[in-house]
CSV table of C-alpha atoms and ligand atoms in Angstrom, one decimal:
chain,number,residue,atom,x,y,z
J,129,MET,CA,225.4,-45.2,-4.4
J,130,PRO,CA,223.0,-47.5,-2.5
J,131,ALA,CA,224.4,-49.4,0.5
J,132,GLY,CA,224.1,-52.7,-1.3
J,133,GLU,CA,226.3,-51.6,-4.1
J,134,PHE,CA,228.8,-50.2,-1.6
J,135,GLU,CA,229.0,-53.5,0.2
J,136,LEU,CA,229.6,-55.3,-3.2
J,137,ILE,CA,232.5,-53.0,-3.8
J,138,GLN,CA,234.0,-53.8,-0.4
J,139,ARG,CA,233.4,-57.5,-0.9
J,140,TYR,CA,234.7,-57.9,-4.5
J,141,LEU,CA,237.0,-55.0,-5.4
J,142,ARG,CA,238.7,-54.0,-2.1
J,143,GLY,CA,242.3,-55.4,-2.1
J,144,LEU,CA,242.0,-56.8,-5.6
J,145,GLY,CA,245.2,-57.6,-7.5
J,146,ALA,CA,248.7,-57.4,-6.0
J,147,SER,CA,249.3,-56.1,-2.5
J,148,ARG,CA,252.1,-53.6,-2.7
J,149,ASP,CA,254.2,-51.8,-0.1
J,150,ASP,CA,253.9,-48.5,-2.0
J,151,VAL,CA,250.1,-48.5,-1.5
J,152,LEU,CA,249.7,-46.6,1.8
J,153,LEU,CA,245.8,-46.6,1.6
J,154,GLY,CA,243.7,-48.4,-0.9
J,155,VAL,CA,239.9,-48.7,-1.4
J,156,GLY,CA,237.8,-47.2,1.3
J,157,ASP,CA,238.7,-43.6,1.8
J,158,ASP,CA,238.1,-40.5,-0.4
J,159,CYS,CA,241.4,-41.0,-2.1
J,160,ALA,CA,244.0,-43.7,-2.3
J,161,LEU,CA,247.5,-42.8,-1.0
J,162,VAL,CA,250.5,-44.2,-2.8
J,163,ALA,CA,254.3,-43.6,-2.5
J,164,PRO,CA,255.9,-43.1,-5.9
J,165,PRO,CA,259.4,-44.4,-5.9
J,166,PRO,CA,262.0,-41.6,-5.8
J,167,GLY,CA,263.8,-41.0,-9.1
J,168,LEU,CA,261.4,-42.8,-11.4
J,169,GLU,CA,259.0,-41.3,-13.9
J,170,LEU,CA,255.3,-42.1,-13.6
J,171,ALA,CA,253.6,-43.4,-16.8
J,172,LEU,CA,249.9,-42.7,-16.7
J,173,ALA,CA,247.1,-44.0,-19.1
J,174,ALA,CA,243.4,-44.5,-19.1
J,175,ASP,CA,241.1,-46.6,-21.4
J,176,THR,CA,237.4,-47.2,-21.4
J,177,ILE,CA,235.5,-50.1,-22.8
J,178,VAL,CA,231.8,-49.9,-23.6
J,179,GLU,CA,229.4,-52.8,-24.1
J,180,GLY,CA,228.3,-53.0,-27.7
J,181,VAL,CA,231.2,-50.7,-28.8
J,182,HIS,CA,234.4,-52.3,-27.6
J,183,PHE,CA,233.1,-55.7,-26.7
J,184,PRO,CA,229.9,-57.6,-27.8
J,185,LYS,CA,226.8,-57.7,-25.6
J,186,GLY,CA,226.7,-60.7,-23.3
J,187,LEU,CA,230.5,-61.1,-23.0
J,188,ARG,CA,231.2,-63.0,-19.7
J,189,ALA,CA,231.9,-60.7,-16.8
J,190,ALA,CA,235.4,-62.3,-16.2
J,191,ASP,CA,236.3,-61.5,-19.8
J,192,VAL,CA,235.2,-57.9,-19.4
J,193,GLY,CA,237.3,-57.7,-16.2
J,194,HIS,CA,240.3,-59.1,-18.0
J,195,ARG,CA,239.9,-56.9,-21.0
J,196,VAL,CA,239.6,-53.5,-19.3
J,197,LEU,CA,242.8,-54.1,-17.4
J,198,ALA,CA,244.6,-55.7,-20.4
J,199,VAL,CA,244.1,-52.7,-22.7
J,200,ASN,CA,245.5,-50.4,-20.0
J,201,LEU,CA,248.5,-52.7,-19.2
J,202,SER,CA,249.1,-52.8,-23.0
J,203,ASP,CA,249.5,-49.0,-23.0
J,204,LEU,CA,252.1,-49.3,-20.2
J,205,ALA,CA,253.8,-52.1,-22.2
J,206,ALA,CA,254.0,-49.9,-25.2
J,207,MET,CA,256.0,-47.4,-23.2
J,208,GLY,CA,258.2,-50.0,-21.5
J,209,ALA,CA,256.7,-49.0,-18.1
J,210,ASP,CA,256.3,-51.3,-15.0
J,211,PRO,CA,252.7,-51.5,-13.9
J,212,ALA,CA,251.9,-50.4,-10.3
J,213,TRP,CA,248.4,-49.0,-9.5
J,214,ALA,CA,245.0,-48.9,-11.1
J,215,LEU,CA,241.8,-47.0,-10.6
J,216,LEU,CA,238.5,-48.6,-11.8
J,217,THR,CA,235.3,-46.8,-12.8
J,218,LEU,CA,232.4,-49.1,-13.3
J,219,THR,CA,229.1,-48.1,-14.8
J,220,LEU,CA,226.6,-51.0,-14.3
J,221,PRO,CA,223.0,-51.4,-15.4
J,222,ALA,CA,222.2,-53.1,-12.0
J,223,PRO,CA,224.1,-54.2,-8.9
J,224,ASP,CA,224.5,-57.8,-10.0
J,225,GLU,CA,226.5,-59.7,-7.5
J,226,ALA,CA,227.3,-62.7,-9.7
J,227,TRP,CA,228.5,-60.3,-12.5
J,228,LEU,CA,230.7,-58.4,-10.1
J,229,GLU,CA,232.2,-61.6,-8.7
J,230,GLY,CA,233.1,-62.7,-12.3
J,231,PHE,CA,234.4,-59.3,-13.2
J,232,ALA,CA,236.7,-59.3,-10.1
J,233,ALA,CA,238.0,-62.8,-10.9
J,234,GLY,CA,239.0,-61.8,-14.4
J,235,PHE,CA,240.5,-58.4,-13.4
J,236,GLY,CA,242.2,-59.8,-10.3
J,237,ALA,CA,244.0,-62.7,-11.9
J,238,LEU,CA,245.5,-60.4,-14.6
J,239,ALA,CA,246.3,-57.7,-12.0
J,240,LEU,CA,248.1,-60.3,-9.8
J,241,ARG,CA,250.2,-61.6,-12.8
J,242,HIS,CA,251.4,-58.0,-13.5
J,243,GLY,CA,251.9,-56.8,-9.9
J,244,THR,CA,249.1,-54.3,-10.2
J,245,ALA,CA,247.1,-53.1,-7.2
J,246,LEU,CA,243.5,-51.8,-7.5
J,247,VAL,CA,243.6,-48.8,-5.3
J,248,GLY,CA,240.3,-47.1,-5.9
J,249,GLY,CA,237.6,-46.0,-8.3
J,250,ASP,CA,234.0,-45.1,-8.7
J,251,THR,CA,230.8,-47.1,-9.3
J,252,THR,CA,227.7,-45.7,-10.9
J,253,SER,CA,224.6,-47.0,-12.7
J,254,GLY,CA,224.1,-46.8,-16.5
J,255,PRO,CA,225.0,-48.7,-19.7
J,256,LEU,CA,227.7,-51.2,-19.0
J,257,THR,CA,231.1,-49.4,-19.2
J,258,ALA,CA,234.4,-50.0,-17.5
J,259,THR,CA,237.2,-47.5,-17.3
J,260,VAL,CA,240.7,-48.0,-15.8
J,261,ALA,CA,243.3,-45.4,-15.1
J,262,ILE,CA,246.7,-47.0,-14.6
J,263,ALA,CA,250.0,-45.9,-13.3
J,264,GLY,CA,253.4,-47.5,-13.9
J,265,PHE,CA,257.1,-46.6,-13.4
J,266,VAL,CA,259.9,-46.1,-15.8
J,267,ALA,CA,263.5,-44.9,-15.2
J,268,PRO,CA,264.1,-41.3,-16.4
J,269,ALA,CA,264.3,-40.8,-20.2
J,270,THR,CA,264.0,-44.6,-20.9
J,271,ALA,CA,260.2,-44.7,-21.9
J,272,LEU,CA,259.6,-46.0,-25.4
J,273,ARG,CA,257.9,-43.4,-27.4
J,274,ARG,CA,256.2,-43.4,-30.8
J,275,SER,CA,258.5,-40.7,-32.1
J,276,GLY,CA,262.0,-42.2,-32.2
J,277,ALA,CA,261.9,-44.3,-35.5
J,278,ARG,CA,264.5,-43.3,-38.2
J,279,ALA,CA,264.9,-44.3,-41.8
J,280,GLY,CA,266.9,-47.5,-42.0
J,281,ASP,CA,265.5,-48.9,-38.7
J,282,THR,CA,263.8,-52.4,-39.0
J,283,VAL,CA,260.1,-52.8,-38.1
J,284,TRP,CA,259.0,-55.7,-35.9
J,285,VAL,CA,255.7,-57.0,-34.5
J,286,SER,CA,255.0,-59.5,-31.7
J,287,GLY,CA,252.7,-62.4,-31.8
J,288,LEU,CA,250.2,-63.2,-34.6
J,289,PRO,CA,248.2,-60.0,-35.4
J,290,GLY,CA,244.8,-60.5,-36.8
J,291,GLU,CA,243.9,-63.4,-34.6
J,292,ALA,CA,241.8,-61.4,-32.2
J,293,ALA,CA,239.7,-59.7,-34.9
J,294,ALA,CA,239.2,-63.1,-36.5
J,295,GLY,CA,238.1,-64.5,-33.1
J,296,LEU,CA,235.5,-61.8,-32.9
J,297,ALA,CA,234.4,-62.7,-36.4
J,298,VAL,CA,234.0,-66.3,-35.3
J,299,LEU,CA,231.9,-65.3,-32.3
J,300,GLN,CA,229.7,-63.2,-34.6
J,301,GLY,CA,229.4,-66.1,-37.1
J,302,ARG,CA,231.1,-64.1,-39.9
J,303,ILE,CA,233.7,-66.8,-40.5
J,304,GLY,CA,233.8,-70.5,-39.9
J,305,GLY,CA,236.6,-73.1,-39.9
J,306,PRO,CA,237.9,-76.1,-38.0
J,307,ALA,CA,236.7,-76.3,-34.4
J,308,GLY,CA,240.1,-76.2,-32.8
J,309,ALA,CA,241.2,-73.2,-34.8
J,310,ARG,CA,238.0,-71.4,-34.1
J,311,GLU,CA,238.4,-71.9,-30.4
J,312,ARG,CA,242.0,-70.6,-30.3
J,313,LEU,CA,241.0,-67.5,-32.3
J,314,VAL,CA,238.1,-66.8,-30.0
J,315,ALA,CA,240.4,-67.2,-27.0
J,316,ARG,CA,242.8,-64.6,-28.5
J,317,PHE,CA,239.9,-62.2,-28.7
J,318,LEU,CA,238.5,-62.9,-25.2
J,319,ARG,CA,241.9,-62.9,-23.4
J,320,PRO,CA,244.3,-60.5,-25.0
J,321,GLU,CA,247.8,-60.8,-23.4
J,322,PRO,CA,249.4,-57.4,-22.7
J,323,ARG,CA,253.1,-57.6,-23.7
J,324,VAL,CA,254.4,-56.0,-20.5
J,325,GLY,CA,257.5,-58.2,-20.4
J,326,LEU,CA,258.4,-57.4,-24.0
J,327,GLY,CA,257.9,-53.7,-23.4
J,328,ARG,CA,260.3,-53.9,-20.5
J,329,ALA,CA,262.9,-55.8,-22.6
J,330,LEU,CA,262.6,-53.2,-25.4
J,331,ARG,CA,263.7,-50.3,-23.1
J,332,GLY,CA,267.1,-49.1,-24.3
J,333,ALA,CA,266.8,-51.3,-27.5
J,334,ALA,CA,263.8,-50.1,-29.5
J,335,THR,CA,263.8,-46.6,-31.1
J,336,ALA,CA,260.0,-46.4,-31.1
J,337,CYS,CA,257.0,-48.6,-30.0
J,338,ILE,CA,253.2,-48.7,-30.1
J,339,ASP,CA,250.6,-51.3,-29.1
J,340,VAL,CA,248.2,-52.5,-31.7
J,341,SER,CA,244.6,-51.7,-30.7
J,342,ASP,CA,243.1,-50.4,-34.0
J,343,GLY,CA,245.0,-52.5,-36.5
J,344,LEU,CA,248.7,-53.2,-37.3
J,345,ALA,CA,248.8,-50.9,-40.4
J,346,ALA,CA,246.9,-48.1,-38.7
J,347,ASP,CA,248.9,-48.2,-35.5
J,348,LEU,CA,252.2,-48.5,-37.4
J,349,GLY,CA,251.0,-45.5,-39.4
J,350,LYS,CA,250.6,-43.5,-36.1
J,351,LEU,CA,254.1,-44.5,-35.1
J,352,CYS,CA,255.5,-43.4,-38.5
J,353,ALA,CA,253.6,-40.1,-38.3
J,354,ALA,CA,254.9,-39.4,-34.8
J,355,SER,CA,258.4,-40.1,-36.0
J,356,GLY,CA,258.1,-38.2,-39.3
J,357,VAL,CA,258.9,-41.3,-41.4
J,358,GLY,CA,257.2,-44.1,-43.4
J,359,ALA,CA,257.4,-47.9,-43.4
J,360,ALA,CA,257.8,-50.4,-46.2
J,361,LEU,CA,256.2,-53.7,-45.2
J,362,GLU,CA,257.3,-57.0,-46.9
J,363,GLY,CA,254.3,-59.3,-47.5
J,364,ALA,CA,256.4,-62.5,-47.3
J,365,ARG,CA,257.6,-61.5,-43.8
J,366,LEU,CA,254.1,-60.9,-42.3
J,367,PRO,CA,253.4,-63.5,-39.6
J,368,VAL,CA,250.2,-65.1,-40.9
J,369,SER,CA,248.6,-67.4,-38.3
J,370,ALA,CA,247.8,-70.9,-39.5
J,371,ASP,CA,244.5,-70.8,-37.5
J,372,LEU,CA,243.6,-67.5,-39.1
J,373,ALA,CA,244.3,-68.8,-42.6
J,374,ASP,CA,242.3,-72.0,-41.9
J,375,CYS,CA,239.3,-70.0,-40.8
J,376,ALA,CA,239.4,-66.9,-43.0
J,377,GLY,CA,241.3,-68.1,-46.2
J,378,ASP,CA,244.6,-66.6,-47.3
J,379,GLY,CA,243.4,-63.3,-48.8
J,380,PRO,CA,241.1,-62.3,-46.0
J,381,ALA,CA,243.7,-63.5,-43.5
J,382,LEU,CA,246.1,-60.8,-44.7
J,383,ARG,CA,243.3,-58.2,-44.3
J,384,PHE,CA,242.7,-59.4,-40.7
J,385,LEU,CA,246.4,-59.2,-40.0
J,386,LEU,CA,246.8,-55.7,-41.3
J,387,ALA,CA,243.5,-54.1,-40.4
J,388,GLY,CA,242.1,-56.2,-37.5
J,389,GLY,CA,242.1,-54.5,-34.1
J,390,ASP,CA,242.2,-55.8,-30.5
J,391,ASP,CA,245.4,-57.7,-30.7
J,392,TYR,CA,247.4,-55.7,-28.2
J,393,GLU,CA,250.6,-56.8,-29.7
J,394,LEU,CA,253.6,-54.4,-29.8
J,395,VAL,CA,254.9,-52.9,-33.1
J,396,PHE,CA,258.4,-51.5,-32.6
J,397,THR,CA,261.5,-50.4,-34.5
J,398,LEU,CA,265.1,-51.3,-33.9
J,399,PRO,CA,268.3,-49.5,-35.1
J,400,PRO,CA,269.8,-51.0,-38.3
J,401,GLY,CA,271.8,-54.2,-37.6
J,402,THR,CA,270.5,-54.9,-34.1
J,403,GLU,CA,268.5,-57.9,-33.1
J,404,PRO,CA,265.5,-57.8,-30.7
J,405,PRO,CA,266.0,-58.8,-27.0
J,406,ASP,CA,265.2,-62.4,-25.9
J,407,PHE,CA,261.5,-62.7,-25.3
J,408,ALA,CA,259.8,-66.0,-24.6
J,409,GLY,CA,256.2,-64.8,-24.5
J,410,ALA,CA,255.5,-64.6,-28.2
J,411,PRO,CA,257.3,-64.9,-31.6
J,412,LEU,CA,258.8,-61.7,-32.9
J,413,ALA,CA,258.7,-61.0,-36.7
J,414,ARG,CA,260.7,-58.5,-38.7
J,415,ILE,CA,258.1,-57.2,-41.1
J,416,GLY,CA,259.7,-54.3,-42.9
J,417,VAL,CA,261.9,-51.3,-42.8
J,418,VAL,CA,261.5,-47.6,-41.9
J,419,VAL,CA,261.8,-45.3,-44.9
J,420,ALA,CA,262.0,-41.5,-45.2
J,421,ALA,CA,258.8,-41.1,-47.4
J,422,PRO,CA,255.7,-40.9,-45.2
J,423,GLY,CA,253.0,-43.6,-45.3
J,424,VAL,CA,252.9,-47.4,-45.0
J,425,THR,CA,253.4,-49.5,-48.1
J,426,LEU,CA,253.1,-53.2,-48.7
J,427,ASP,CA,255.6,-54.6,-51.2
J,428,GLY,CA,256.0,-51.1,-52.6
J,429,ALA,CA,252.2,-50.4,-53.0
J,430,PRO,CA,250.2,-48.1,-50.8
J,431,LEU,CA,247.6,-49.9,-48.6
J,432,PRO,CA,243.9,-49.6,-49.3
J,433,ARG,CA,242.4,-46.7,-47.4
J,434,ASP,CA,240.3,-48.8,-45.0
J,435,VAL,CA,243.3,-51.1,-44.2
J,436,ALA,CA,245.6,-48.1,-43.6
J,437,HIS,CA,243.1,-46.3,-41.3
J,438,GLY,CA,242.0,-49.2,-39.1
J,439,PHE,CA,239.3,-48.8,-36.5
J,440,ASP,CA,238.0,-45.2,-35.8
J,441,HIS,CA,235.1,-44.6,-33.5
J,442,PHE,CA,234.1,-41.4,-35.2
J,443,ALA,CA,234.7,-42.4,-38.9
O,190,ADP,P1,233.3,-41.0,-2.8
O,190,ADP,O1,231.8,-40.7,-2.9
O,190,ADP,O2,234.0,-40.4,-1.7
O,190,ADP,O3,234.0,-40.9,-4.1
O,190,ADP,P2,232.7,-43.8,-3.1
O,190,ADP,O4,231.5,-44.2,-2.3
O,190,ADP,O5,232.5,-43.5,-4.6
O,190,ADP,O6,233.4,-42.6,-2.4
O,190,ADP,O7,233.8,-44.9,-3.0
O,190,ADP,C1,234.2,-45.4,-1.7
O,190,ADP,C2,235.5,-46.1,-1.9
O,190,ADP,O8,235.3,-47.2,-2.7
O,190,ADP,C3,236.6,-45.2,-2.4
O,190,ADP,O9,237.8,-45.5,-1.8
O,190,ADP,C4,236.6,-45.6,-3.9
O,190,ADP,O10,238.0,-45.4,-4.4
O,190,ADP,C5,236.3,-47.1,-3.8
O,190,ADP,N1,235.6,-47.5,-5.0
O,190,ADP,C6,234.4,-47.2,-5.5
O,190,ADP,N2,234.1,-47.8,-6.7
O,190,ADP,C7,235.2,-48.6,-6.9
O,190,ADP,C8,235.5,-49.4,-8.0
O,190,ADP,N3,234.7,-49.6,-9.0
O,190,ADP,N4,236.7,-50.0,-8.0
O,190,ADP,C9,237.6,-49.8,-6.9
O,190,ADP,N5,237.3,-49.0,-5.9
O,190,ADP,C10,236.1,-48.4,-5.9
O,191,MG,MG1,233.1,-41.9,-5.8
């Protein structure tokens, strides 16, 4: 890469996020060196976001920085892992200093809040793309998997799913509504909050867990498929956001709730008769029950195909 770009990396990305004792060598050499804690399992994930595919063209750099880390932290949250280290690969159309400064601000603030150190990465030129590979820790055999749900378990979701997709619809002028509600929905799209604390609290409590990136119904469907079960959702229990209903109307609100992506809430199952752990970060709603028959139903009826399948890049 050209020297200018190298200097920008040093200036804006070196030392970004938390400083951690287990980072022996961060940005600057051919590899980072880290010291995994003895006795813990490493949880590893990677996620890419591409301009025009995962986020709209012209999104502020700080929001792109937040998003690429948030989607990765959300994968660790879904497994109940504690975040530690991140690698960042940036593909940029041009070495734009103001853009990189904004990106680093959004990325760095979220990384600090979750004790995550940026330890290295790569920078190339091309269409705007950001990829993070992340590592976290989890005690042996305590990670939350998708595959542990059993018939009779209850099904739960955090937060108010559908708000992020509605926020994108507001940004794109597809729905309107009162100014305050529109602003809050847009904020939910721009700044998804990975439920790391909830994932941690669910270790040893939940039988299965997944984060909602492609839509509540679709991601619950993946959890069910991995567990060899189905789920029966109860319409009256679905947490419909007031802002979402104000902007989209009641019928469309339900569709946003079930099929909208980008929420990064957690869907999880609990053994019969147990309550979720205390979690102050977001409301938790019991939305249904795990059943033996495969598939996800709503009030006894199968979901429409597009709602059940959610977002699929290759569909
Ligand atoms: P190499 O050619 O040996 O891969 P690079 O010039 O690509 O080295 O990177 C130099 C240093 O800067 C490395 O330590 C690398 O991890 C770091 N780095 C490059 N790009 C990024 C980035 N986008 N985020 C964080 N660190 C980066
Ligand atoms: Mg490199």
